[in-house]
Amino acid sequence: MYQIPFTSKNAEDAFKAALVKVDANLVPFREKFPDDTTYKNVYYPRKDRNGEMTGANIGWTTSFWTGILWLAYEWTKDEKYREVAQVQVDNFITRMETASDVDHHDLGFLYSITCIADYKLNGSQKSRDGAILAAETLMKRFWEKPGIIQAWGRMDDPKQRGRAIIDSLMNLPLLYWASLETGNPRYAVAALRHATQLQRYQVRPDATTYHTFYFNTETGEADHGETAQGFADDSCWARGQAWAMYGFPLSYIYTRRESFLKTATALTDYFLAHTPSDRVAYWDLAFGDGSGEEKDSSASAIAVCGMLELAKYLPAQKAASYRQQALEILKSLVDNYSTRDHPESNALLLHSVYSKPGKHGVDEACLWGDYFYMEALMRVMNPSWRLYW
């Protein structure tokens, strides 16, 4: 364990160092969006489906750059961040209105930290309406019989029909929020059913998680778990575990179901027991020091945010332990994984893994890792920070 504490001043110094990179990206990524991951630690405009460099607002990760801009604006009050974020939020509203690449479960990722953030920070009714439309669109993927939101593919695709994904826990706040805003309970009812089903079936008895799980949409019965990005179907993909560590506390905020805290605590304890000597996880928790496998700094950044949120609702001793261990992980990320001493990179957090099985974004920076790194720093700088989720 680190003997030197990680303070709000340390977090602010790291945040300011990250802003140097953000500032350099304001012009190239004003109307274009970075790709999911870097290439040799440098972000380029994201490729469209034809392989051309366009920077289009497609895929599930574009919002993380916009979310970084909102965090930068919220802390500094510098209009240059708000101005670029607003350009991008307008793009997200258009994306939803034209139904451009919105037929998947990731709409919470896309609209919570863009449009909802804008609404919370600036009171934008246009952004509020765009986010509600996103919630309505996400509801089209809800299967009533099993009570789950299908992750990918057409609803009649036999390979994807009834497939839920652990990442989706982070998308549920969009639905809970929509019920609060509209007074219509159907969004929150679907979100709670989905969270409960994932809690029951995707969390294993040993407090590990399946990446994805299939449900029978005709009978509602649970079928089997399967991975897409983990080492094996029965291993524990680190980022999936981190999504759940953060996602269940988010459902607790909106539902006050104590069981979500119990589940999140068990998941967190497993994650911490399988973190290596430098406190930053390997891409699958099956691996440890000496394995020769890559780290996933993004999983640890997500985990820090989840631990700091979870600690708010736990007894004092457990909460203090989680806060301390979260700060140890964050200190390691700042000291050993940030780009503050890497002028050649326009990213914020190095050494993540998008998909090892897919050989995509292996030992690169990624947009979500950068965002959750910034959110983690914000949480330390401002413990009363109002979540975008």
Short mmCIF file of C-alpha atoms in Angstrom, two decimals:
data_model
loop_
_atom_site.label_atom_id
_atom_site.label_comp_id
_atom_site.label_asym_id
_atom_site.label_seq_id
_atom_site.Cartn_x
_atom_site.Cartn_y
_atom_site.Cartn_z
CA MET A 1 0.00 0.00 0.00
CA TYR A 2 1.04 3.58 -0.64
CA GLN A 3 2.29 5.37 2.45
CA ILE A 4 1.86 8.84 0.97
CA PRO A 5 -1.82 9.89 0.87
CA PHE A 6 -3.47 10.99 -2.33
CA THR A 7 -5.11 14.31 -1.55
CA SER A 8 -7.49 16.66 -3.31
CA LYS A 9 -4.44 18.78 -4.18
CA ASN A 10 -2.80 15.76 -5.84
CA ALA A 11 -6.01 15.15 -7.78
CA GLU A 12 -6.18 18.78 -8.87
CA ASP A 13 -2.59 18.68 -10.09
CA ALA A 14 -3.36 15.56 -12.13
CA PHE A 15 -6.57 17.13 -13.46
CA LYS A 16 -4.65 20.23 -14.57
CA ALA A 17 -2.07 18.03 -16.31
CA ALA A 18 -4.90 16.25 -18.13
CA LEU A 19 -6.37 19.59 -19.20
CA VAL A 20 -3.19 20.30 -21.16
CA LYS A 21 -4.06 17.33 -23.35
CA VAL A 22 -7.72 18.28 -23.51
CA ASP A 23 -6.83 21.80 -24.63
CA ALA A 24 -4.71 20.43 -27.47
CA ASN A 25 -7.67 18.33 -28.63
CA LEU A 26 -10.24 21.13 -28.70
CA VAL A 27 -9.59 22.14 -32.31
CA PRO A 28 -9.13 18.72 -33.97
CA PHE A 29 -12.05 17.22 -32.07
CA ARG A 30 -14.47 20.12 -32.08
CA GLU A 31 -16.85 18.75 -34.71
CA LYS A 32 -15.18 15.39 -35.17
CA PHE A 33 -14.94 12.60 -32.64
CA PRO A 34 -11.87 10.58 -31.65
CA ASP A 35 -11.75 6.87 -32.35
CA ASP A 36 -12.50 4.35 -29.58
CA THR A 37 -8.81 3.84 -28.87
CA THR A 38 -5.49 5.35 -29.80
CA TYR A 39 -3.04 4.09 -32.38
CA LYS A 40 0.42 4.12 -30.84
CA ASN A 41 -1.05 6.24 -28.03
CA VAL A 42 -2.45 8.92 -30.34
CA TYR A 43 -6.14 9.54 -31.05
CA TYR A 44 -7.20 10.07 -34.65
CA PRO A 45 -10.69 10.88 -35.96
CA ARG A 46 -12.81 7.75 -35.79
CA LYS A 47 -13.23 5.67 -38.91
CA ASP A 48 -16.61 5.21 -40.48
CA ARG A 49 -17.84 1.86 -41.66
CA ASN A 50 -16.21 2.32 -45.05
CA GLY A 51 -12.80 2.80 -43.50
CA GLU A 52 -12.53 6.52 -44.20
CA MET A 53 -11.28 8.97 -41.58
CA THR A 54 -14.35 11.05 -40.88
CA GLY A 55 -14.70 11.55 -37.13
CA ALA A 56 -18.40 10.73 -37.35
CA ASN A 57 -20.59 10.38 -34.27
CA ILE A 58 -21.07 6.62 -34.50
CA GLY A 59 -20.41 3.75 -32.12
CA TRP A 60 -20.78 3.69 -28.34
CA THR A 61 -17.75 5.67 -27.16
CA THR A 62 -18.06 9.15 -28.68
CA SER A 63 -19.78 10.55 -25.59
CA PHE A 64 -16.74 10.03 -23.40
CA TRP A 65 -14.86 12.84 -25.12
CA THR A 66 -17.86 15.13 -24.66
CA GLY A 67 -18.15 14.02 -21.04
CA ILE A 68 -14.52 15.00 -20.48
CA LEU A 69 -15.34 18.45 -21.82
CA TRP A 70 -18.23 18.83 -19.38
CA LEU A 71 -15.99 17.82 -16.48
CA ALA A 72 -13.40 20.33 -17.64
CA TYR A 73 -16.02 23.06 -17.91
CA GLU A 74 -17.62 22.25 -14.58
CA TRP A 75 -14.32 22.50 -12.70
CA THR A 76 -12.75 25.45 -14.50
CA LYS A 77 -15.85 27.40 -15.63
CA ASP A 78 -13.87 28.13 -18.80
CA GLU A 79 -16.27 28.76 -21.67
CA LYS A 80 -13.94 27.20 -24.23
CA TYR A 81 -14.89 23.75 -22.95
CA ARG A 82 -18.58 24.52 -22.85
CA GLU A 83 -18.52 25.91 -26.36
CA VAL A 84 -17.03 22.76 -27.88
CA ALA A 85 -19.18 20.48 -25.73
CA GLN A 86 -22.27 22.32 -26.93
CA VAL A 87 -21.32 21.74 -30.56
CA GLN A 88 -21.06 18.06 -29.82
CA VAL A 89 -24.27 17.87 -27.78
CA ASP A 90 -26.12 19.32 -30.78
CA ASN A 91 -24.60 16.49 -32.79
CA PHE A 92 -25.92 13.95 -30.28
CA ILE A 93 -29.39 15.45 -30.48
CA THR A 94 -29.28 15.17 -34.27
CA ARG A 95 -28.01 11.62 -33.99
CA MET A 96 -31.03 10.67 -31.91
CA GLU A 97 -33.53 12.58 -34.03
CA THR A 98 -32.24 10.87 -37.17
CA ALA A 99 -31.89 7.48 -35.42
CA SER A 100 -28.28 7.19 -36.56
CA ASP A 101 -26.64 4.13 -34.99
CA VAL A 102 -28.88 4.07 -31.92
CA ASP A 103 -30.14 0.48 -32.10
CA HIS A 104 -28.13 -0.92 -29.20
CA HIS A 105 -28.01 -0.88 -25.39
CA ASP A 106 -25.33 1.82 -25.04
CA LEU A 107 -27.64 4.82 -25.19
CA GLY A 108 -27.05 5.53 -21.52
CA PHE A 109 -23.33 5.86 -22.13
CA LEU A 110 -24.06 8.13 -25.09
CA TYR A 111 -26.66 10.43 -23.54
CA SER A 112 -26.04 10.54 -19.77
CA ILE A 113 -22.70 12.32 -19.95
CA THR A 114 -23.64 14.51 -22.91
CA CYS A 115 -27.27 15.62 -22.95
CA ILE A 116 -28.18 14.89 -19.33
CA ALA A 117 -24.94 16.52 -18.21
CA ASP A 118 -25.84 19.59 -20.26
CA TYR A 119 -29.32 19.65 -18.75
CA LYS A 120 -27.99 19.34 -15.19
CA LEU A 121 -25.24 21.90 -15.67
CA ASN A 122 -26.97 24.39 -17.95
CA GLY A 123 -30.69 23.66 -17.87
CA SER A 124 -30.93 22.93 -21.60
CA GLN A 125 -34.46 21.82 -22.46
CA LYS A 126 -33.29 20.69 -25.89
CA SER A 127 -30.80 18.34 -24.29
CA ARG A 128 -33.44 17.11 -21.84
CA ASP A 129 -35.76 16.25 -24.69
CA GLY A 130 -32.97 14.52 -26.60
CA ALA A 131 -32.15 12.35 -23.58
CA ILE A 132 -35.81 11.42 -23.07
CA LEU A 133 -35.98 10.39 -26.73
CA ALA A 134 -32.88 8.26 -26.09
CA ALA A 135 -34.63 6.59 -23.16
CA GLU A 136 -37.67 5.89 -25.31
CA THR A 137 -35.42 4.41 -27.99
CA LEU A 138 -33.65 2.20 -25.45
CA MET A 139 -37.02 0.87 -24.29
CA LYS A 140 -37.50 -0.68 -27.73
CA ARG A 141 -34.85 -3.22 -26.75
CA PHE A 142 -36.67 -4.38 -23.63
CA TRP A 143 -37.97 -7.94 -23.61
CA GLU A 144 -41.01 -8.13 -21.35
CA LYS A 145 -40.99 -11.88 -20.66
CA PRO A 146 -37.44 -12.22 -19.27
CA GLY A 147 -37.34 -8.57 -18.17
CA ILE A 148 -34.04 -7.68 -19.86
CA ILE A 149 -32.65 -5.19 -22.35
CA GLN A 150 -31.07 -6.87 -25.35
CA ALA A 151 -27.50 -5.76 -25.91
CA TRP A 152 -26.82 -5.95 -29.61
CA GLY A 153 -28.30 -6.82 -32.98
CA ARG A 154 -31.80 -6.88 -34.39
CA MET A 155 -34.43 -8.07 -31.99
CA ASP A 156 -35.15 -11.02 -34.28
CA ASP A 157 -31.49 -11.96 -34.73
CA PRO A 158 -31.24 -15.55 -33.43
CA LYS A 159 -27.59 -15.04 -32.43
CA GLN A 160 -28.32 -11.96 -30.32
CA ARG A 161 -31.96 -12.37 -29.30
CA GLY A 162 -32.31 -12.19 -25.52
CA ARG A 163 -28.63 -11.49 -24.88
CA ALA A 164 -27.95 -9.16 -21.94
CA ILE A 165 -24.58 -7.61 -21.15
CA ILE A 166 -23.01 -6.57 -17.85
CA ASP A 167 -22.02 -3.16 -19.29
CA SER A 168 -25.71 -2.28 -19.55
CA LEU A 169 -25.89 -1.57 -15.82
CA MET A 170 -24.25 1.76 -16.66
CA ASN A 171 -27.02 2.54 -19.15
CA LEU A 172 -29.88 2.14 -16.68
CA PRO A 173 -29.57 5.61 -15.09
CA LEU A 174 -30.88 7.02 -18.37
CA LEU A 175 -34.12 5.11 -17.78
CA TYR A 176 -34.42 5.90 -14.08
CA TRP A 177 -33.81 9.58 -14.85
CA ALA A 178 -36.42 9.56 -17.63
CA SER A 179 -39.08 8.32 -15.20
CA LEU A 180 -38.23 11.09 -12.74
CA GLU A 181 -38.34 13.72 -15.48
CA THR A 182 -41.54 12.56 -17.19
CA GLY A 183 -43.45 11.06 -14.29
CA ASN A 184 -43.87 7.88 -16.36
CA PRO A 185 -42.78 4.86 -14.29
CA ARG A 186 -42.36 2.47 -17.21
CA TYR A 187 -38.70 3.40 -17.82
CA ALA A 188 -37.71 2.83 -14.19
CA VAL A 189 -39.73 -0.38 -13.97
CA ALA A 190 -37.83 -1.80 -16.96
CA ALA A 191 -34.50 -0.66 -15.54
CA LEU A 192 -35.17 -2.28 -12.17
CA ARG A 193 -36.29 -5.56 -13.74
CA HIS A 194 -33.17 -5.62 -15.89
CA ALA A 195 -30.83 -4.84 -12.98
CA THR A 196 -32.49 -7.53 -10.86
CA GLN A 197 -32.12 -10.15 -13.60
CA LEU A 198 -28.44 -9.34 -14.07
CA GLN A 199 -27.96 -9.45 -10.32
CA ARG A 200 -29.58 -12.88 -10.17
CA TYR A 201 -27.99 -14.51 -13.20
CA GLN A 202 -24.90 -12.63 -14.36
CA VAL A 203 -23.33 -12.40 -10.92
CA ARG A 204 -21.93 -15.81 -10.04
CA PRO A 205 -21.95 -17.26 -6.50
CA ASP A 206 -18.23 -16.44 -6.15
CA ALA A 207 -18.91 -12.73 -6.87
CA THR A 208 -17.52 -12.81 -10.40
CA THR A 209 -19.53 -11.77 -13.43
CA TYR A 210 -20.44 -13.14 -16.81
CA HIS A 211 -19.81 -10.67 -19.61
CA THR A 212 -23.05 -11.57 -21.37
CA PHE A 213 -25.98 -13.85 -20.59
CA TYR A 214 -28.71 -15.32 -22.77
CA PHE A 215 -32.37 -15.39 -21.80
CA ASN A 216 -35.22 -17.15 -23.58
CA THR A 217 -37.47 -14.38 -24.83
CA GLU A 218 -40.45 -16.74 -25.21
CA THR A 219 -40.40 -18.38 -21.77
CA GLY A 220 -38.39 -15.79 -19.85
CA GLU A 221 -36.02 -18.46 -18.57
CA ALA A 222 -32.30 -17.83 -18.06
CA ASP A 223 -30.09 -19.88 -20.35
CA HIS A 224 -26.31 -19.48 -20.20
CA GLY A 225 -23.44 -17.06 -19.81
CA GLU A 226 -20.88 -16.30 -22.48
CA THR A 227 -18.02 -13.85 -22.94
CA ALA A 228 -17.23 -11.61 -25.89
CA GLN A 229 -14.16 -9.81 -24.56
CA GLY A 230 -13.00 -11.85 -21.58
CA PHE A 231 -10.43 -14.65 -21.48
CA ALA A 232 -13.04 -17.40 -21.19
CA ASP A 233 -16.76 -17.82 -20.58
CA ASP A 234 -16.08 -18.74 -16.96
CA SER A 235 -13.32 -16.20 -16.28
CA CYS A 236 -13.87 -12.70 -14.93
CA TRP A 237 -13.32 -9.95 -17.49
CA ALA A 238 -11.93 -7.02 -15.50
CA ARG A 239 -13.84 -4.22 -17.18
CA GLY A 240 -17.11 -6.12 -16.91
CA GLN A 241 -16.54 -6.55 -13.19
CA ALA A 242 -15.82 -2.83 -12.90
CA TRP A 243 -19.00 -1.91 -14.82
CA ALA A 244 -20.97 -3.95 -12.30
CA MET A 245 -19.09 -2.46 -9.32
CA TYR A 246 -20.25 0.98 -10.47
CA GLY A 247 -23.56 0.00 -12.07
CA PHE A 248 -25.20 -1.59 -9.04
CA PRO A 249 -24.60 1.45 -6.80
CA LEU A 250 -26.13 3.60 -9.55
CA SER A 251 -29.27 1.45 -9.44
CA TYR A 252 -29.25 1.74 -5.67
CA ILE A 253 -29.30 5.54 -5.91
CA TYR A 254 -32.58 5.41 -7.83
CA THR A 255 -34.24 2.40 -6.17
CA ARG A 256 -32.77 2.17 -2.64
CA ARG A 257 -32.63 -1.61 -2.99
CA GLU A 258 -30.18 -2.67 -0.29
CA SER A 259 -29.36 -5.88 -2.15
CA PHE A 260 -27.63 -3.84 -4.85
CA LEU A 261 -25.17 -2.56 -2.25
CA LYS A 262 -24.55 -6.08 -0.98
CA THR A 263 -23.87 -7.30 -4.51
CA ALA A 264 -21.60 -4.36 -5.31
CA THR A 265 -19.65 -4.97 -2.10
CA ALA A 266 -19.05 -8.62 -2.96
CA LEU A 267 -17.97 -7.70 -6.50
CA THR A 268 -15.62 -5.04 -5.16
CA ASP A 269 -14.03 -7.37 -2.65
CA TYR A 270 -13.32 -9.88 -5.41
CA PHE A 271 -11.87 -7.20 -7.68
CA LEU A 272 -9.59 -5.90 -4.93
CA ALA A 273 -8.44 -9.41 -4.04
CA HIS A 274 -7.36 -9.91 -7.64
CA THR A 275 -5.53 -6.64 -8.23
CA PRO A 276 -1.74 -6.91 -8.63
CA SER A 277 1.09 -5.23 -6.79
CA ASP A 278 0.73 -1.84 -8.50
CA ARG A 279 -3.05 -1.88 -7.84
CA VAL A 280 -4.05 -1.70 -11.52
CA ALA A 281 -5.93 -4.70 -12.91
CA TYR A 282 -4.98 -7.00 -15.74
CA TRP A 283 -7.50 -7.15 -18.55
CA ASP A 284 -9.00 -10.33 -17.12
CA LEU A 285 -8.92 -11.06 -13.39
CA ALA A 286 -7.75 -14.57 -14.20
CA PHE A 287 -4.30 -13.04 -14.67
CA GLY A 288 -1.80 -11.68 -12.18
CA ASP A 289 1.79 -10.53 -11.94
CA GLY A 290 4.12 -12.69 -14.00
CA SER A 291 1.40 -13.67 -16.47
CA GLY A 292 2.81 -11.51 -19.26
CA GLU A 293 -0.71 -10.25 -19.99
CA GLU A 294 -1.69 -6.62 -20.49
CA LYS A 295 -3.17 -4.31 -17.90
CA ASP A 296 -6.49 -2.56 -18.40
CA SER A 297 -6.13 0.82 -16.75
CA SER A 298 -9.67 1.71 -17.87
CA ALA A 299 -11.12 -1.07 -15.73
CA SER A 300 -9.33 0.31 -12.69
CA ALA A 301 -10.47 3.88 -13.42
CA ILE A 302 -14.08 2.68 -13.61
CA ALA A 303 -13.56 0.69 -10.41
CA VAL A 304 -12.30 3.78 -8.56
CA CYS A 305 -15.46 5.68 -9.48
CA GLY A 306 -17.61 2.76 -8.41
CA MET A 307 -15.79 2.34 -5.10
CA LEU A 308 -16.02 6.03 -4.25
CA GLU A 309 -19.74 5.99 -5.02
CA LEU A 310 -20.39 2.75 -3.15
CA ALA A 311 -18.53 4.03 -0.09
CA LYS A 312 -21.16 6.76 0.36
CA TYR A 313 -23.74 4.17 1.42
CA LEU A 314 -21.71 1.75 3.54
CA PRO A 315 -20.88 1.57 7.27
CA ALA A 316 -17.98 3.80 8.24
CA GLN A 317 -15.24 1.18 8.52
CA LYS A 318 -15.99 -0.47 5.17
CA ALA A 319 -16.45 2.90 3.51
CA ALA A 320 -13.10 4.14 4.78
CA SER A 321 -11.37 1.00 3.51
CA TYR A 322 -12.86 1.39 0.05
CA ARG A 323 -11.99 5.07 -0.13
CA GLN A 324 -8.41 4.38 0.88
CA GLN A 325 -8.01 1.58 -1.65
CA ALA A 326 -9.66 3.65 -4.37
CA LEU A 327 -7.15 6.43 -3.70
CA GLU A 328 -4.28 3.94 -3.88
CA ILE A 329 -5.48 2.75 -7.27
CA LEU A 330 -5.98 6.31 -8.48
CA LYS A 331 -2.50 7.30 -7.29
CA SER A 332 -1.03 4.43 -9.28
CA LEU A 333 -2.98 5.52 -12.35
CA VAL A 334 -1.67 9.06 -11.99
CA ASP A 335 1.91 8.02 -11.28
CA ASN A 336 2.31 5.10 -13.66
CA TYR A 337 -0.38 5.26 -16.36
CA SER A 338 -1.17 8.92 -17.04
CA THR A 339 0.32 10.78 -19.98
CA ARG A 340 1.57 13.79 -18.02
CA ASP A 341 5.15 12.80 -18.90
CA HIS A 342 4.30 11.62 -22.42
CA PRO A 343 4.13 14.70 -24.67
CA GLU A 344 3.80 12.51 -27.76
CA SER A 345 0.34 11.28 -26.67
CA ASN A 346 -2.92 13.22 -26.90
CA ALA A 347 -4.65 10.75 -24.58
CA LEU A 348 -4.94 10.85 -20.78
CA LEU A 349 -4.50 7.28 -19.54
CA LEU A 350 -2.25 4.68 -21.15
CA HIS A 351 -2.22 0.87 -21.06
CA SER A 352 -5.83 -0.16 -21.50
CA VAL A 353 -7.33 -3.03 -23.46
CA TYR A 354 -10.46 -2.73 -25.57
CA SER A 355 -10.70 -6.36 -26.75
CA LYS A 356 -7.85 -8.82 -26.34
CA PRO A 357 -9.74 -11.63 -28.14
CA GLY A 358 -10.55 -9.20 -30.95
CA LYS A 359 -6.96 -7.87 -31.01
CA HIS A 360 -8.36 -4.36 -30.89
CA GLY A 361 -6.99 -1.53 -28.78
CA VAL A 362 -4.56 -3.74 -26.88
CA ASP A 363 -2.17 -1.71 -24.70
CA GLU A 364 -3.55 1.58 -25.98
CA ALA A 365 -5.45 4.47 -24.45
CA CYS A 366 -9.24 4.50 -24.78
CA LEU A 367 -11.93 7.17 -24.55
CA TRP A 368 -13.80 5.60 -21.63
CA GLY A 369 -10.59 5.12 -19.66
CA ASP A 370 -9.82 8.80 -20.12
CA TYR A 371 -13.32 9.83 -19.06
CA PHE A 372 -13.47 7.73 -15.90
CA TYR A 373 -9.96 8.84 -14.98
CA MET A 374 -11.19 12.43 -15.11
CA GLU A 375 -14.38 11.57 -13.22
CA ALA A 376 -12.34 9.84 -10.52
CA LEU A 377 -10.17 12.93 -10.13
CA MET A 378 -13.27 15.12 -10.00
CA ARG A 379 -14.71 12.95 -7.24
CA VAL A 380 -11.57 13.47 -5.15
CA MET A 381 -11.39 17.20 -5.85
CA ASN A 382 -15.10 17.62 -5.12
CA PRO A 383 -16.59 14.83 -2.96
CA SER A 384 -20.04 16.38 -3.35
CA TRP A 385 -19.84 16.27 -7.14
CA ARG A 386 -23.28 15.79 -8.69
CA LEU A 387 -23.22 12.74 -10.94
CA TYR A 388 -24.13 13.00 -14.61
CA TRP A 389 -25.42 9.41 -14.39
#
